[in-house]
Amino acid sequence: MNTVVANAPLIIQIHEADNVAIVANDGGLPAGTVLPNGLTLKDKVPQGHKVALVDLPAGAPVLRYNVPIGYAVETIEAGRWVHERLLQMPEARELEGLPKATVAAPALPPLEGYTFEGYRNADGTVGTRNILAITTTVQCVAGVVDFAVQRIKSELLPLYPHVDDVVGLEHTYGCGVAIDAPDAIIPIRTLRHISMNPNFGGEVMVVSLGCEKLQPERLLPPGVIPISDERDPNAGLDVVCLQDNEHVGFMSMVDSIMKTARKHLERLNARRRETVPASELVVGVQCGGSDAFSGVTANPAVGFCADLLVRAGATVMFSENTEVRDGIAQLTARASTPEVADAMIREMAWYDAYLKRGSVDRSANTTPGNKKGGLSNIVEKAMGSIVKSGSAPISGVLSPGERLNGQRGLIYAATPASDFICGTLQLAAGMNVHVFTTGRGTPYGLAECPVIKVATRSDLARRWHDLMDVNAGLIADGEKTIAEMGWEMFQLMLDVASGRRTWAERHQLHNALVLFNPAPIT
Amino acid sequence: MNTVVANAPLIIQIHEADNVAIVANDGGLPAGTVLPNGLTLKDKVPQGHKVALVDLPAGAPVLRYNVPIGYAVETIEAGRWVHERLLQMPEARELEGLPKATVAAPALPPLEGYTFEGYRNADGTVGTRNILAITTTVQCVAGVVDFAVQRIKSELLPLYPHVDDVVGLEHTYGCGVAIDAPDAIIPIRTLRHISMNPNFGGEVMVVSLGCEKLQPERLLPPGVIPISDERDPNAGLDVVCLQDNEHVGFMSMVDSIMKTARKHLERLNARRRETVPASELVVGVQCGGSDAFSGVTANPAVGFCADLLVRAGATVMFSENTEVRDGIAQLTARASTPEVADAMIREMAWYDAYLKRGSVDRSANTTPGNKKGGLSNIVEKAMGSIVKSGSAPISGVLSPGERLNGQRGLIYAATPASDFICGTLQLAAGMNVHVFTTGRGTPYGLAECPVIKVATRSDLARRWHDLMDVNAGLIADGEKTIAEMGWEMFQLMLDVASGRRTWAERHQLHNALVLFNPAPIT
Ligand SMILES: [Ca+2]
Ligand SMILES: [Ca+2]
Ligand SMILES: [Ca+2]
Ligand SMILES: [Ca+2]
Ligand SMILES: [Ca+2]
């Protein structure tokens, strides 16, 4: 990548073969500006938008990341603004004949000696937070659980100083849904696996209504989280069921929840952080509210950091189906085995069919904000999104809602790109640190796991000084290299995993758990 | 209906042609019990479950509500427990050749002189509460809005004593969705119309992120709720956009929301209740957590009350597609015109196709709790659900998310049966009082509208004494008639509409807004 650094004007060309570059200056650049390469702008070009570096005849491929992000619909002269209406989007790559595991794994020497302070769990995972989670079988109980959580926070939590928080795992599933439909496995296993997230220490408690479709035994079947307590075989099912006869009046329901919470809080409170190797990190990365800088600053730095994590033996998940679809050939080539490539293809094919059922395709991904931010279409967005995955071989693939089962290294966790749904599915997969890059800006957060938010531009980082944890805009400003920023993120992840609070945690800002349910509602 | 009243045993036969009746006694009845009609029970029959009144040969129709709810799979002798495994469920009625508007409207003399104390709105609707609603374009802003709502409640609301509450209209839509898919109109218009609910007095305020797919102008286009304030043409768009340059730091976002809230609170606080006719009621009825008593006590009383409401010139909506599907012939016959019948058929056909896309059918509706409560299948459940609609002609049909537009009388608002989704869609349709019947029990509530909860059994009403607003179990106990209970509900609706708080309101218990989005996620 050539980054041209100057007071003004600034343009960024990603690959030497590219015939467009983006304007980096705040506020864009006016027509007539002479660029560092000698070219004169023929149009005003907004920040993050593309300028043609050479004359592009009609039909010529417009190259960014050395990939055709579209074809010129008319002659575009050097110096003109290459906006979305000048580009004809390429067709999606067919899923036949893809290269499989053809790229030799780059030399990524092991990285040793890095550690963090985490909570070791009985199942071998490591938590970065010590949270009491109250899982729920159905939306029906949400009001009661909300009420109880407020009381637990104010009355009980102060008595258990080693417990970080109490979280009601509210969701909209559990009844009024076609629970035996083929695709219902996705929301069900998502809820199941979220309950098993490392940050809950295996001490999740369960609140059920009683008559719902998603019964506790179906949510948490034997072998998952024991809802009959092995330590106390006479205790019966460790589920607060609101319809039980013992509940007389609303307050008795709240009392039951609080009484059960106390048992779990006792155990959680006895836990202490201990030094564990960095290989216990399970990092989920995603981007949201993306702009043209996402693929130039924040995402490449995340990608560099992803390689560091893989070198340290940790697990990194990247996701967002509609944002990798146009780079599928790169990814299947990078798969560690043909089987992993086949799993990637299976996920893409499933998603293509899912979108088609709803009469749309991958191009439904892009937002007004993306386009305003300079991303012309999903192909350009995808290229900037995929760089979060770094350069390691892809060693595994998870279907939506599946949980890691010993896999390490770089994993493709297949999810929609929707920020809340991707975050929810990465929680289910077992994430203990979340990294979220944003260009337009979003106050995103999760109650279940720390979220490190990375700004793509210094302007956003300055304005949202108490929401953005990292300013990757320093890369475009020429003040940091991608490698420096990647190492900084790596260190910050270890700090956050050890207990350092992110901005979202300090404000207690978080979004809803949002399930991916491709099956019908009844 | 013949209700056999005795200390014990109690059975309830709905229609004289029925060949089964249900056992009403708490705890059911043991084998050997002699019933009031002289029949001896051959099996133990649980409460709410069916007993054969005559010998049923294999293949015979099992009649309840004078409708075949199934066919005997073997010979069933009189006195035996007719459980779900003894019934073969009938096929769904084809949607061709249905009777249309063939039933003469019953004589329902006008009911005059009933009033309540409501808030008249500029658009002609009447609110039953005076609530500041903060509508949101996207889930991204939910954390910030939550934070601001807490501050408004504690710092501002005490200064505006005539305002009942402040509610953040959080939802999971707005971005990461295929917003141009054909079915996306459903969630979009639902959000739009919820903002127009009569309980918000036209004073809804809007919080947006900035880069989301569902832009404020798309959520609230001209002619809906003016987001450019006509009273102050220099004020610009009345939208708090978090990505605006003016927002420096998280607290500046919260301050913006609070500043805007203050303006709306001023205006809402100036409003007063006034006497309005009962015809201004817009009552949404639904059932959830149903048992065999739902169709015997609570739902028939709601049906009687629905007729009173129609006689008073009010609007009553019933819903729940999968619970009317098996009674479609009754309903098209009861339509006031062939056009209304056609609209009913259109909704059923759409829903059949929607379920089929997901590889299920209407039978996916029933829950473990339904079956435990004595409802063998969806046909039996549907017959007990439809009685909520009373006997008036059906005068209109709304598609999911559509809003009433001057229609009065009995309306079919097509929604899934899911409690939260049905409630959310009835809010969008313009409901100002919600009636919810339950047999198994659910602590259901809405923040946006009072919910009157009706227990189908005295046992539930006793145990959940501070959650259930009405005990329709008194009908099965022989202490009240359906008509008496219907009149009591009618009076309670007027009281609640005038400001009397329901149990859910007293505890501030409410469920999430849950959108019906049949379109894909991206
Ligand atoms: Ca909440
Ligand atoms: Ca993304
Ligand atoms: Ca995303
Ligand atoms: Ca129902
Ligand atoms: Ca319902």
Coordinates of N, CA and C in Angstrom, one line a residue, chain A residues 179-253:
Chain A
I179 N -41.1 -24.0 15.7 CA -39.9 -24.5 16.4 C -39.4 -25.8 15.8
D180 N -40.2 -26.4 15.0 CA -39.7 -27.7 14.4 C -39.4 -27.5 12.9
A181 N -39.4 -26.2 12.4 CA -39.0 -25.9 11.1 C -37.5 -26.2 10.9
P182 N -37.1 -26.6 9.7 CA -35.7 -27.0 9.5 C -34.7 -25.9 10.0
D183 N -35.0 -24.7 9.7 CA -34.1 -23.6 10.1 C -34.2 -23.2 11.6
A184 N -35.1 -23.7 12.3 CA -35.2 -23.3 13.7 C -34.0 -23.7 14.6
I185 N -33.2 -24.6 14.1 CA -32.0 -25.0 14.8 C -31.1 -23.8 15.0
I186 N -31.2 -22.9 14.1 CA -30.2 -21.7 14.2 C -30.5 -20.9 15.5
P187 N -31.8 -20.3 15.6 CA -32.0 -19.6 16.9 C -31.9 -20.4 18.2
I188 N -32.2 -21.7 18.1 CA -32.2 -22.5 19.3 C -30.8 -22.7 19.7
R189 N -29.9 -23.2 18.8 CA -28.5 -23.4 19.2 C -27.8 -22.1 19.6
T190 N -28.2 -21.0 18.9 CA -27.6 -19.7 19.3 C -27.9 -19.4 20.8
L191 N -29.1 -19.6 21.2 CA -29.5 -19.3 22.6 C -28.7 -20.3 23.6
R192 N -28.7 -21.6 23.1 CA -28.0 -22.6 23.9 C -26.6 -22.2 24.1
H193 N -25.9 -21.8 23.0 CA -24.5 -21.6 23.1 C -24.1 -20.3 23.7
I194 N -25.0 -19.3 23.6 CA -24.8 -18.0 24.4 C -24.7 -18.3 25.8
S195 N -25.6 -19.2 26.3 CA -25.6 -19.5 27.7 C -24.3 -20.1 28.2
M196 N -23.5 -20.7 27.2 CA -22.3 -21.4 27.5 C -21.1 -20.4 27.3
N197 N -21.4 -19.1 27.0 CA -20.2 -18.2 26.7 C -19.3 -18.2 27.9
P198 N -18.0 -18.2 27.6 CA -16.9 -18.2 28.7 C -17.1 -17.2 29.8
N199 N -17.7 -16.0 29.4 CA -17.8 -15.0 30.4 C -18.9 -15.2 31.5
F200 N -19.6 -16.4 31.4 CA -20.7 -16.7 32.4 C -20.2 -17.8 33.3
G201 N -19.0 -18.3 33.1 CA -18.4 -19.2 34.1 C -19.2 -20.5 34.3
G202 N -20.1 -20.9 33.4 CA -20.8 -22.2 33.6 C -21.9 -22.0 34.7
E203 N -22.1 -20.8 35.1 CA -23.1 -20.6 36.2 C -24.3 -19.9 35.8
V204 N -24.7 -20.1 34.5 CA -25.9 -19.4 34.0 C -27.1 -20.0 34.7
M205 N -28.1 -19.1 35.0 CA -29.3 -19.6 35.6 C -30.4 -19.5 34.6
V206 N -31.5 -20.2 34.8 CA -32.5 -20.3 33.7 C -33.9 -19.9 34.3
V207 N -34.6 -19.0 33.6 CA -35.9 -18.6 33.9 C -36.8 -19.0 32.7
S208 N -37.9 -19.7 33.1 CA -38.8 -20.3 32.1 C -40.2 -19.8 32.4
L209 N -41.1 -19.8 31.4 CA -42.5 -19.6 31.7 C -43.2 -20.8 32.2
G210 N -43.1 -21.9 31.3 CA -43.8 -23.1 31.6 C -44.4 -23.7 30.4
C211 N -45.2 -22.9 29.7 CA -46.0 -23.5 28.6 C -45.3 -23.2 27.2
E212 N -44.1 -22.6 27.2 CA -43.5 -22.2 26.0 C -43.1 -23.3 25.1
K213 N -42.8 -23.0 23.8 CA -42.3 -24.1 22.9 C -40.9 -24.5 23.3
L214 N -40.1 -23.5 23.5 CA -38.7 -23.8 23.9 C -38.6 -24.1 25.3
Q215 N -38.8 -25.4 25.7 CA -38.7 -25.8 27.1 C -37.3 -25.8 27.5
P216 N -37.0 -25.7 28.8 CA -35.7 -25.6 29.3 C -34.8 -26.8 28.9
E217 N -35.4 -28.0 28.9 CA -34.7 -29.2 28.5 C -34.3 -29.2 27.0
R218 N -35.1 -28.4 26.2 CA -34.7 -28.3 24.8 C -33.6 -27.3 24.6
L219 N -33.7 -26.2 25.4 CA -32.7 -25.2 25.3 C -31.4 -25.7 25.8
L220 N -31.4 -26.4 26.9 CA -30.1 -26.9 27.5 C -30.2 -28.4 27.8
P221 N -30.1 -29.2 26.7 CA -30.2 -30.6 26.9 C -29.1 -31.2 27.7
P222 N -29.2 -32.4 28.2 CA -28.1 -33.0 29.0 C -26.7 -32.9 28.2
G223 N -25.7 -32.6 29.0 CA -24.4 -32.4 28.4 C -24.0 -31.0 28.0
V224 N -25.0 -30.1 28.2 CA -24.7 -28.7 27.9 C -24.3 -28.0 29.2
I225 N -25.3 -27.4 29.8 CA -25.1 -26.8 31.1 C -26.0 -27.6 32.0
P226 N -25.5 -28.2 33.1 CA -26.4 -29.1 33.9 C -27.5 -28.2 34.6
I227 N -28.7 -28.4 34.2 CA -29.8 -27.6 34.9 C -30.3 -28.4 36.1
S228 N -29.9 -29.7 36.2 CA -30.1 -30.4 37.4 C -28.7 -30.4 38.1
D229 N -28.6 -29.8 39.2 CA -27.3 -29.5 39.9 C -26.7 -30.7 40.4
E230 N -25.5 -31.1 39.8 CA -24.8 -32.3 40.3 C -24.3 -32.2 41.7
R231 N -24.0 -30.9 42.1 CA -23.5 -30.8 43.5 C -24.6 -30.9 44.5
D232 N -25.8 -30.9 44.1 CA -26.9 -31.0 45.1 C -28.1 -31.8 44.4
P233 N -27.9 -33.1 44.4 CA -28.8 -34.0 43.6 C -30.3 -33.9 44.0
N234 N -30.5 -33.4 45.3 CA -31.9 -33.3 45.7 C -32.6 -32.0 45.3
A235 N -31.8 -31.1 44.6 CA -32.3 -29.7 44.3 C -33.4 -29.7 43.2
G236 N -33.5 -30.8 42.4 CA -34.4 -30.7 41.3 C -33.9 -29.8 40.2
L237 N -34.7 -29.6 39.2 CA -34.2 -28.8 38.0 C -33.9 -27.4 38.5
D238 N -32.7 -26.9 38.1 CA -32.3 -25.6 38.5 C -32.9 -24.5 37.6
V239 N -34.2 -24.5 37.5 CA -34.9 -23.6 36.6 C -36.0 -22.9 37.4
V240 N -36.1 -21.5 37.3 CA -37.2 -20.8 37.9 C -38.3 -20.8 36.9
C241 N -39.4 -21.6 37.1 CA -40.5 -21.6 36.2 C -41.7 -20.8 36.7
L242 N -42.0 -19.7 36.0 CA -43.0 -18.8 36.6 C -44.3 -19.4 36.8
Q243 N -44.7 -20.4 36.0 CA -46.0 -21.0 36.1 C -46.1 -22.1 37.2
D244 N -45.0 -22.3 37.9 CA -45.0 -23.3 39.0 C -46.0 -22.9 40.0
N245 N -46.7 -23.9 40.6 CA -47.7 -23.7 41.6 C -47.2 -22.9 42.9
E246 N -45.9 -23.1 43.1 CA -45.3 -22.4 44.3 C -45.4 -20.9 44.1
H247 N -45.5 -20.4 42.9 CA -45.5 -19.0 42.7 C -46.9 -18.4 43.0
V248 N -47.0 -17.7 44.1 CA -48.3 -17.0 44.4 C -48.0 -15.5 44.4
G249 N -48.4 -14.9 43.4 CA -48.1 -13.4 43.2 C -46.8 -13.1 42.6
F250 N -46.8 -12.0 42.0 CA -45.7 -11.5 41.2 C -44.4 -11.5 42.0
M251 N -44.5 -11.0 43.3 CA -43.2 -10.9 44.1 C -42.6 -12.2 44.4
S252 N -43.4 -13.3 44.4 CA -42.9 -14.6 44.7 C -42.0 -15.1 43.5
M253 N -42.4 -14.6 42.3 CA -41.5 -14.9 41.1 C -40.2 -14.2 41.3

